[in-house]
Coordinates of C-alpha atoms in Angstrom, one line a residue:
A116 CA 88.9 140.3 85.5
A117 CA 85.4 138.9 85.6
P118 CA 84.7 136.6 88.6
A119 CA 84.7 132.9 87.8
T120 CA 81.3 131.2 87.3
P121 CA 80.5 128.9 90.2
P122 CA 80.0 125.2 89.3
P123 CA 76.5 123.8 89.3
P124 CA 75.0 123.0 92.8
S125 CA 74.4 119.4 91.8
S126 CA 78.1 118.6 91.4
T127 CA 79.5 120.6 94.3
S128 CA 79.2 120.9 98.1
T129 CA 80.1 123.5 100.6
P130 CA 83.1 122.8 102.8
T131 CA 80.9 122.8 105.9
D132 CA 78.1 120.5 104.7
G133 CA 79.2 117.9 107.3
A134 CA 79.4 114.9 104.9
L135 CA 82.6 113.0 105.1
W136 CA 84.3 112.7 101.7
V137 CA 85.3 109.1 102.4
T138 CA 81.6 108.1 102.6
K139 CA 80.4 110.6 100.0
H140 CA 82.8 109.6 97.3
R141 CA 82.9 105.9 98.0
P142 CA 82.8 104.1 94.6
C143 CA 79.2 103.1 93.6
Q144 CA 80.3 101.3 90.4
L145 CA 83.1 99.0 89.4
S146 CA 84.4 101.6 86.9
E147 CA 85.1 104.0 89.8
V148 CA 87.4 101.5 91.6
V149 CA 91.1 102.5 91.4
G150 CA 93.5 99.7 90.6
N151 CA 93.5 95.9 91.1
Q152 CA 91.3 95.3 88.1
M153 CA 92.6 91.7 87.6
N154 CA 91.4 90.8 91.1
V155 CA 88.0 92.3 90.3
K156 CA 87.7 90.0 87.2
L157 CA 88.8 86.9 89.2
I158 CA 86.2 87.6 92.0
S159 CA 83.5 88.2 89.4
S160 CA 84.3 84.9 87.6
W161 CA 84.3 83.0 90.9
L162 CA 80.9 84.4 92.1
R163 CA 79.4 83.8 88.7
N164 CA 80.3 80.1 88.8
F165 CA 79.8 79.5 92.5
R166 CA 76.3 78.0 92.4
D167 CA 77.0 75.8 89.4
V168 CA 80.2 74.4 90.7
H169 CA 79.6 74.1 94.5
V170 CA 75.8 73.7 94.7
L171 CA 74.6 72.2 91.5
H172 CA 77.9 70.4 90.7
K173 CA 77.9 71.5 87.1
P174 CA 81.0 72.5 85.1
A175 CA 82.0 76.1 85.2
R176 CA 81.0 78.5 82.4
G177 CA 83.2 81.2 80.9
S178 CA 86.3 80.4 82.8
A179 CA 89.6 81.2 81.2
P180 CA 91.5 78.0 80.4
G181 CA 95.2 78.0 81.4
N182 CA 94.7 80.6 84.2
K183 CA 96.0 78.8 87.3
K184 CA 94.4 81.3 89.7
A185 CA 91.0 81.1 88.0
E186 CA 91.1 77.3 88.1
E187 CA 92.1 77.3 91.7
L188 CA 89.2 79.7 92.5
L189 CA 86.7 77.2 91.1
Q190 CA 87.9 74.6 93.6
K191 CA 87.4 76.8 96.7
K192 CA 84.3 78.0 98.5
A193 CA 86.0 81.2 99.9
V194 CA 88.5 83.8 98.9
L195 CA 90.9 85.7 101.1
L196 CA 91.5 89.3 100.1
S197 CA 94.6 90.8 101.7
G198 CA 96.5 94.0 101.4
P199 CA 97.2 97.4 103.1
P200 CA 94.3 99.4 104.4
G201 CA 92.5 101.8 102.1
V202 CA 93.1 100.1 98.8
G203 CA 89.5 99.0 98.2
K204 CA 89.2 95.4 99.3
T205 CA 85.8 95.6 101.0
T206 CA 84.5 98.0 98.3
C207 CA 85.5 95.7 95.5
A208 CA 83.9 92.7 97.2
V209 CA 80.6 94.4 97.8
L210 CA 80.4 96.1 94.3
V211 CA 81.2 92.9 92.4
A212 CA 78.5 91.0 94.4
K213 CA 75.9 93.7 93.7
S214 CA 76.8 93.9 90.0
L215 CA 76.2 90.2 89.6
G216 CA 72.8 90.4 91.3
F217 CA 73.7 88.8 94.7
G218 CA 71.7 89.8 97.8
P219 CA 71.6 90.2 100.7
I220 CA 75.3 91.0 101.3
I221 CA 76.1 90.4 104.9
E222 CA 79.1 92.2 106.2
V223 CA 80.7 91.1 109.5
N224 CA 83.6 93.0 110.9
A225 CA 85.8 93.4 114.1
S226 CA 83.0 95.2 116.0
D227 CA 80.7 92.2 115.8
A228 CA 80.7 89.1 118.0
R229 CA 82.4 86.4 116.0
G230 CA 83.1 83.7 118.5
K231 CA 82.3 80.0 118.1
S232 CA 78.7 79.1 117.7
D233 CA 77.1 77.0 120.5
G234 CA 75.7 74.4 118.0
D235 CA 72.1 74.7 119.3
R236 CA 70.0 74.2 116.2
K237 CA 66.8 75.1 118.0
K238 CA 67.9 78.7 118.4
G239 CA 68.5 79.2 114.7
L240 CA 68.3 82.8 113.7
N241 CA 67.2 83.8 117.2
G242 CA 70.6 82.8 118.7
K243 CA 73.8 84.8 118.8
G244 CA 75.5 86.3 115.7
S245 CA 77.6 83.2 115.0
N246 CA 74.5 81.0 115.1
Q247 CA 72.7 83.3 112.6
I248 CA 75.7 83.1 110.3
R249 CA 75.8 79.3 110.5
E250 CA 72.1 79.0 109.7
L251 CA 72.6 81.3 106.7
L252 CA 75.5 79.3 105.4
N253 CA 73.6 76.0 105.6
N254 CA 70.5 77.4 103.8
R255 CA 71.0 78.4 100.2
A256 CA 67.3 79.3 99.9
M257 CA 67.8 82.4 102.1
G258 CA 68.1 85.5 100.0
K259 CA 66.2 88.3 98.4
A260 CA 63.6 87.6 95.7
G261 CA 65.1 88.0 92.3
H262 CA 68.7 87.7 93.5
R263 CA 71.2 84.9 93.0
G264 CA 71.6 84.5 96.8
A265 CA 73.4 85.8 99.8
V266 CA 77.1 86.6 100.1
L267 CA 79.0 86.7 103.4
V268 CA 81.8 89.3 103.7
M269 CA 84.1 88.7 106.8
D270 CA 86.1 91.8 107.2
E271 CA 89.2 92.3 109.4
C272 CA 89.8 88.5 109.9
D273 CA 93.3 89.2 111.2
G274 CA 91.9 91.4 113.9
M275 CA 90.2 88.7 115.9
S276 CA 91.2 88.9 119.6
G277 CA 90.9 86.6 122.6
S278 CA 87.2 87.5 122.9
D279 CA 86.5 85.9 119.5
R280 CA 86.7 82.4 121.0
G281 CA 87.4 79.9 118.2
G282 CA 86.7 82.5 115.6
I283 CA 89.2 81.4 112.9
A284 CA 88.3 77.7 113.5
E285 CA 84.6 78.6 113.2
I286 CA 85.2 80.3 109.8
V287 CA 87.2 77.4 108.4
D288 CA 84.5 75.0 109.5
S289 CA 81.8 77.2 108.0
I290 CA 83.7 77.3 104.7
K291 CA 83.7 73.5 104.4
R292 CA 79.9 73.3 104.7
T293 CA 78.8 76.6 103.2
K294 CA 76.3 76.8 100.3
I295 CA 76.9 80.5 99.7
P296 CA 80.1 82.4 98.8
I297 CA 82.3 83.6 101.6
I298 CA 84.7 86.5 101.1
C299 CA 87.3 87.0 103.9
I300 CA 89.3 90.2 104.1
C301 CA 92.4 91.0 106.1
N302 CA 95.4 93.4 106.1
D303 CA 98.2 90.9 107.1
K304 CA 97.6 87.3 105.9
Y305 CA 101.0 86.2 107.3
K306 CA 100.0 86.3 110.9
Q307 CA 100.3 82.8 112.5
K308 CA 96.6 82.6 113.4
M309 CA 95.7 83.2 109.7
K310 CA 97.4 80.0 108.5
P311 CA 94.4 77.7 108.8
L312 CA 92.2 80.3 106.9
R313 CA 94.8 80.7 104.2
N314 CA 94.7 76.9 103.6
A315 CA 90.9 77.0 103.2
C316 CA 90.8 80.0 100.8
V317 CA 92.2 81.2 97.5
E318 CA 94.5 84.2 98.2
L319 CA 94.1 87.4 96.2
D320 CA 96.6 90.1 97.0
F321 CA 95.4 93.7 96.7
R322 CA 98.3 96.1 95.9
K323 CA 98.5 99.8 96.3
P324 CA 97.3 101.6 93.2
T325 CA 99.8 103.7 91.3
K326 CA 100.1 107.4 92.2
E327 CA 98.9 108.3 88.6
A328 CA 95.7 106.4 89.0
V329 CA 95.1 107.8 92.5
A330 CA 95.7 111.4 91.3
K331 CA 93.3 110.9 88.4
R332 CA 90.5 109.8 90.7
M333 CA 91.3 112.6 93.2
L334 CA 91.1 115.2 90.4
Q335 CA 87.5 114.1 89.8
V336 CA 86.7 114.4 93.5
C337 CA 88.3 117.9 93.7
E338 CA 86.3 119.1 90.7
K339 CA 83.1 118.0 92.4
E340 CA 84.0 119.7 95.7
G341 CA 85.2 122.9 94.1
L342 CA 88.9 122.5 95.0
K343 CA 91.4 123.4 92.3
A344 CA 94.2 120.9 92.6
N345 CA 97.4 120.4 90.6
K346 CA 98.0 116.9 89.3
V347 CA 101.6 116.8 90.4
A348 CA 100.5 117.9 93.9
L349 CA 98.0 115.1 94.0
E350 CA 100.5 112.5 92.9
T351 CA 102.9 113.6 95.6
L352 CA 100.1 113.3 98.2
A353 CA 99.2 109.9 96.9
E354 CA 102.8 108.8 97.4
R355 CA 103.0 110.2 100.9
S356 CA 99.7 108.7 102.0
N357 CA 101.2 105.2 101.2
G358 CA 98.4 104.5 98.8
D359 CA 95.6 104.8 101.4
L360 CA 92.7 106.6 99.6
R361 CA 90.8 107.1 102.8
I362 CA 93.6 109.0 104.4
L363 CA 94.1 111.1 101.3
L364 CA 90.4 112.0 101.1
G365 CA 90.4 113.0 104.7
H366 CA 93.4 115.3 104.2
L367 CA 91.9 116.9 101.1
Q368 CA 88.6 117.6 102.9
Q369 CA 90.5 119.2 105.8
W370 CA 92.4 121.3 103.2
R371 CA 89.1 122.4 101.6
L372 CA 87.8 123.8 104.8
T373 CA 90.2 126.7 104.7
R374 CA 91.3 126.9 101.0
D375 CA 89.9 126.4 97.5
S376 CA 93.2 125.5 95.7
L377 CA 96.1 123.1 96.2
T378 CA 99.4 123.5 94.4
Y379 CA 102.7 121.7 94.5
D380 CA 104.2 124.5 96.5
D381 CA 101.6 123.9 99.2
V382 CA 102.4 120.2 99.3
R383 CA 106.1 120.8 99.4
G384 CA 105.9 123.5 102.0
G385 CA 103.5 121.6 104.3
A386 CA 104.3 118.0 103.5
N387 CA 104.4 116.8 107.1
A388 CA 100.9 117.9 107.8
L389 CA 99.6 115.6 104.9
D390 CA 101.8 112.6 105.6
K391 CA 100.1 109.4 106.6
D392 CA 100.3 109.0 110.4
A393 CA 100.7 105.3 110.6
D394 CA 103.3 102.7 111.6
I395 CA 105.0 101.0 108.7
S396 CA 106.1 97.4 108.9
P397 CA 109.9 96.9 109.4
F398 CA 109.9 94.5 106.4
K399 CA 108.3 97.2 104.2
V400 CA 110.9 99.7 105.5
C401 CA 113.7 97.2 104.6
D402 CA 112.2 96.8 101.1
A403 CA 111.9 100.5 100.6
L404 CA 115.5 101.1 101.7
L405 CA 117.1 98.3 99.6
G406 CA 114.7 98.5 96.6
P407 CA 115.3 100.6 93.5
E408 CA 112.6 103.1 94.6
G409 CA 114.6 104.0 97.7
K410 CA 116.8 106.4 95.7
R411 CA 114.0 108.9 95.7
F412 CA 114.1 109.3 99.5
T413 CA 116.3 111.9 101.1
I414 CA 118.8 111.0 103.8
A415 CA 116.4 112.5 106.4
D416 CA 113.5 110.4 105.0
Q417 CA 115.5 107.2 105.2
V418 CA 116.6 108.0 108.8
N419 CA 112.9 108.6 109.8
L420 CA 112.0 105.3 108.2
C421 CA 114.7 103.6 110.3
F422 CA 113.2 105.1 113.5
Q423 CA 110.0 103.1 112.9
D424 CA 111.9 100.3 114.7
M425 CA 115.6 101.0 115.4
D426 CA 116.0 97.5 117.0
L427 CA 114.8 95.4 114.1
I428 CA 115.3 97.4 110.9
P429 CA 119.2 97.5 111.0
L430 CA 119.1 93.7 111.6
L431 CA 116.8 93.2 108.6
V432 CA 119.1 95.3 106.4
Q433 CA 122.1 93.3 107.6
E434 CA 120.3 90.0 106.8
N435 CA 119.1 90.9 103.3
Y436 CA 121.6 93.4 101.8
V437 CA 123.6 90.7 100.0
N438 CA 120.4 89.5 98.2
H439 CA 120.1 92.8 96.3
R440 CA 122.0 93.4 93.0
P441 CA 123.4 96.9 93.4
L442 CA 122.5 99.4 90.7
V443 CA 125.9 101.0 91.0
S444 CA 127.8 97.9 90.1
G445 CA 128.4 96.9 86.5
N446 CA 129.9 93.4 87.0
E447 CA 130.5 90.8 89.8
H448 CA 133.9 92.2 90.7
Q449 CA 132.4 95.7 91.3
R450 CA 129.6 94.0 93.2
M451 CA 132.0 92.4 95.7
K452 CA 133.6 95.8 96.3
V453 CA 130.2 97.4 96.9
V454 CA 129.2 94.6 99.3
A455 CA 132.4 95.1 101.2
K456 CA 131.7 98.8 101.6
A457 CA 128.2 98.0 102.9
A458 CA 129.6 95.5 105.4
E459 CA 132.1 98.1 106.6
G460 CA 129.2 100.5 107.3
I461 CA 127.4 97.8 109.2
T462 CA 130.4 97.4 111.5
Y463 CA 130.4 101.1 112.3
G464 CA 126.6 100.9 113.0
D465 CA 127.2 98.0 115.4
W466 CA 129.8 100.0 117.2
A467 CA 127.4 102.9 117.5
S468 CA 124.7 100.6 118.8
Q469 CA 127.0 99.4 121.6
V470 CA 127.8 103.0 122.6
V471 CA 124.2 104.1 122.5
R472 CA 122.8 101.3 124.6
G473 CA 125.9 100.6 126.7
Q474 CA 126.8 104.1 127.6
G475 CA 123.5 105.9 127.1
E476 CA 124.7 108.2 124.3
W477 CA 121.3 108.5 122.7
G478 CA 122.4 111.4 120.6
L479 CA 124.3 109.0 118.4
M480 CA 121.1 107.2 117.3
P481 CA 120.9 109.1 114.0
Y482 CA 124.5 108.2 113.3
Q483 CA 123.6 104.5 114.1
A484 CA 120.6 104.6 111.7
I485 CA 122.8 106.0 108.9
M486 CA 125.7 103.6 109.3
A487 CA 123.7 100.5 110.1
A488 CA 120.9 100.9 107.5
V489 CA 121.1 103.9 105.3
Y490 CA 124.8 103.6 104.3
P491 CA 124.7 99.8 103.3
A492 CA 121.3 100.3 101.6
T493 CA 122.7 103.2 99.5
Y494 CA 125.5 100.9 98.2
C495 CA 123.4 97.7 97.7
R496 CA 120.2 99.3 96.5
G497 CA 118.7 97.3 93.6
Q498 CA 116.4 94.4 92.6
R499 CA 116.2 91.5 95.0
E500 CA 117.3 88.1 93.9
T501 CA 117.6 84.6 95.5
M502 CA 121.0 83.2 96.3
G503 CA 120.1 79.5 95.8
L504 CA 120.8 78.7 99.5
Y505 CA 118.1 75.9 99.6
P506 CA 115.5 74.4 97.3
N507 CA 112.3 76.5 96.6
E508 CA 113.9 79.6 98.2
M509 CA 111.3 82.4 98.3
N510 CA 112.4 85.8 97.1
I511 CA 111.1 87.7 100.1
T512 CA 112.7 89.7 102.9
R513 CA 114.1 87.2 105.4
F514 CA 113.8 87.7 109.2
S515 CA 117.0 88.3 111.0
A516 CA 118.9 85.0 111.8
W517 CA 121.0 86.9 114.4
L518 CA 118.2 87.0 116.9
G519 CA 117.9 83.2 116.9
K520 CA 121.6 82.8 117.2
N521 CA 121.9 85.3 120.0
S522 CA 119.1 83.7 122.0
S523 CA 121.1 80.4 122.1
R524 CA 124.4 82.1 122.8
G525 CA 123.9 82.2 126.6
K526 CA 123.2 78.5 126.7
V527 CA 126.3 77.8 124.6
E528 CA 128.5 80.0 126.9
R529 CA 127.2 78.1 130.0
E530 CA 127.9 74.7 128.3
L531 CA 131.5 75.8 127.3
T532 CA 132.2 76.9 130.9
A533 CA 131.0 73.6 132.2
V534 CA 133.0 71.6 129.7
G535 CA 136.1 73.7 130.5
M536 CA 137.6 74.2 127.1
G537 CA 137.4 76.7 124.2
A538 CA 135.2 76.4 121.2
D539 CA 138.2 76.0 118.8
C540 CA 139.1 72.7 120.5
L541 CA 135.7 71.1 120.1
P542 CA 136.1 69.8 116.5
L543 CA 139.3 67.9 117.5
V544 CA 137.6 66.6 120.6
R545 CA 134.7 65.2 118.6
R546 CA 137.1 63.4 116.3
R547 CA 138.9 61.8 119.2
M548 CA 135.6 60.6 120.6
V549 CA 134.2 59.2 117.4
D550 CA 137.1 57.9 115.2
P551 CA 138.0 55.0 117.6
L552 CA 134.3 53.9 117.6
V553 CA 134.1 54.0 113.8
A554 CA 137.4 52.2 113.2
N555 CA 137.2 49.5 116.0
G556 CA 133.5 49.4 117.0
K557 CA 133.0 48.3 120.6
D558 CA 136.8 47.7 121.0
G559 CA 137.3 51.4 120.7
I560 CA 135.2 52.2 123.8
P561 CA 138.1 51.9 126.3
E562 CA 140.2 54.4 124.2
V563 CA 137.2 56.9 124.3
L564 CA 136.7 56.4 128.0
A565 CA 140.5 57.0 128.7
F566 CA 140.4 60.2 126.6
M567 CA 137.3 61.6 128.4
D568 CA 138.9 60.7 131.8
S569 CA 142.1 62.6 130.9
Y570 CA 140.0 65.8 130.2
N571 CA 137.6 65.3 133.1
L572 CA 134.6 65.0 130.7
T573 CA 131.4 63.5 132.0
K574 CA 128.5 61.8 130.2
E575 CA 126.6 65.1 130.3
D576 CA 129.7 66.9 128.8
R577 CA 129.7 64.4 125.9
E578 CA 126.0 65.0 125.2
A579 CA 126.6 68.8 125.2
I580 CA 129.6 68.6 122.9
F581 CA 127.7 66.6 120.3
D582 CA 124.4 68.5 120.6
T583 CA 124.4 72.1 122.0
L584 CA 128.0 72.9 121.1
R585 CA 127.8 71.5 117.6
L586 CA 127.6 74.8 115.5
N587 CA 127.3 73.0 112.2
K588 CA 124.0 71.2 112.7
K589 CA 124.2 69.4 109.3
E590 CA 127.5 67.6 110.3
D591 CA 126.6 64.8 112.7
L592 CA 129.6 62.5 113.2
L593 CA 127.7 60.1 115.4
K594 CA 125.7 58.9 112.3
K595 CA 128.8 57.0 111.3
V596 CA 128.7 55.0 114.6
P597 CA 126.5 51.9 114.7
T598 CA 123.6 52.0 117.1
A599 CA 124.8 49.0 119.0
V600 CA 128.2 50.6 119.6
K601 CA 126.5 53.9 120.8
S602 CA 124.4 51.9 123.3
A603 CA 127.4 50.0 124.6
L604 CA 129.3 53.4 125.1
T605 CA 126.3 54.8 127.0
R606 CA 126.2 51.8 129.3
A607 CA 130.0 52.0 129.9
L608 CA 129.8 55.8 130.7
T609 CA 126.9 55.1 133.2
K610 CA 128.9 52.4 134.8
A611 CA 132.1 54.4 135.0
G612 CA 130.3 57.4 136.5
N613 CA 133.0 60.0 135.7
V614 CA 133.0 63.0 138.1
R615 CA 134.8 66.3 137.6
D616 CA 137.6 67.1 140.1
W617 CA 136.6 70.7 139.8
E618 CA 133.4 72.7 139.7
P619 CA 132.6 75.3 137.1
P620 CA 132.0 78.9 138.4
K621 CA 128.4 79.7 139.1
P622 CA 127.0 83.1 138.1
S623 CA 126.6 85.5 141.0
K624 CA 123.0 86.2 141.9
A625 CA 121.7 89.6 142.9
K626 CA 121.1 89.9 146.6
S627 CA 118.9 93.0 146.5
K628 CA 115.7 91.2 147.7
P629 CA 117.2 89.6 150.8
K630 CA 118.7 93.0 151.8
A631 CA 115.2 94.5 151.4
K632 CA 113.7 91.8 153.6
A633 CA 116.4 92.4 156.3
K634 CA 115.7 96.1 156.3
A635 CA 112.0 95.4 156.7
K636 CA 112.7 93.0 159.6
G637 CA 114.9 95.6 161.3
K638 CA 112.2 98.2 161.0
G639 CA 109.7 95.8 162.5
K640 CA 111.9 95.1 165.5
A641 CA 112.4 98.9 166.1
K642 CA 108.7 99.4 166.1
K643 CA 108.2 96.6 168.7
K644 CA 110.8 98.2 171.0

């Protein structure tokens, strides 16, 4: 067979030319951007109308009526682009601004000093970076000749650390007084420190592009680089790279260094070498396990996902599995059976967790992952739905309520020990301490005092019974008692001064430190002798 004709030099490069594919094949036009086209249109419309709306105070032009997101954009001076890394947030922001004739485009990221400006107007552009940015935001005349004006791109806003003193507050203050567009970018907008910035911006969520769109773009890159790649193989790699195009380009360049072809067999045989090496959020793992797409994972893949955080992921599955409508159930009766099977698996997983951590049997951790997360997720896998537990319930993965309940368990146990009675007696005790006051008012106070005295209950015990030990926080029996009666009861309890005729057992304290001090003293005496 005749040798294949090499591609033209203008469209190819040698594997050892030294240029990174991530930089070399970065999109230069909006048509080369993969996915999130609706966000591109919204950013373009916002930038096009920014000067008219926020500087000249004119009505917007060409805005789509009825589009709530577009109308919200016109009211804000900044947008917040959020999404996983490698999906093109910064690239889209820069390309849209360039295509509309904005310039210069100032990019500020985590490697720059972004602390609070010192407010010295005399320094102006000769001051520190934050002073330069403030001067730029307050002067709309600054910009390149023939351009619409400058655009500020604040990248990695959620990565601000303690050294960025007042960074988020400075950005929010700058947004209020800016005369140029500000585009903020982050990976996780749900961090607590991002809340003020979210209130000041319009949020645009960037999602991972589909594996078909990524494979189509990677095929073009492989053709330019002389790498013969199979479309199915590229789709598999796009799926395993978690939608991060930069990671995928790096792996393809590494593969091109030694080979000139990539098939599905290569991907299947060496999959682990091309997987994205990054931590996945426990919430995303829970969504992957309980969502419909989880059926494509093998048991080994699901166990590996659980090992991202074996402390939290089983708790998240336990908290959210009832919110998913199982694909294997045809009606509500079958759904209840499926939920019961999932709950049974969770009990076995809890038992395994006690054995692993209590007895140090770490070899049982895979069994714990299967029974606590994989087993219930396999039964309850399906679309997530709200249960109508409270108004405006959000259809998102809830954080585990068990952690909050467990943190208060120690305090409840101490209060129960001090009161000297079991939790099952408390509802009746509350009734005996409230009903006389509701029925007879102040005349019922002696009956309440006699009851408390018979059970050796003090004023502090009464407060604990109605506050800390009240498991149902919505049920407050004291609301039925008039304020004047409660005040009279408090004065009567203070005057009576009930004292226990017994003391609750105190927890034993470790005496390791005093022993260590005694040993040290003994050694000192021996040296003196």
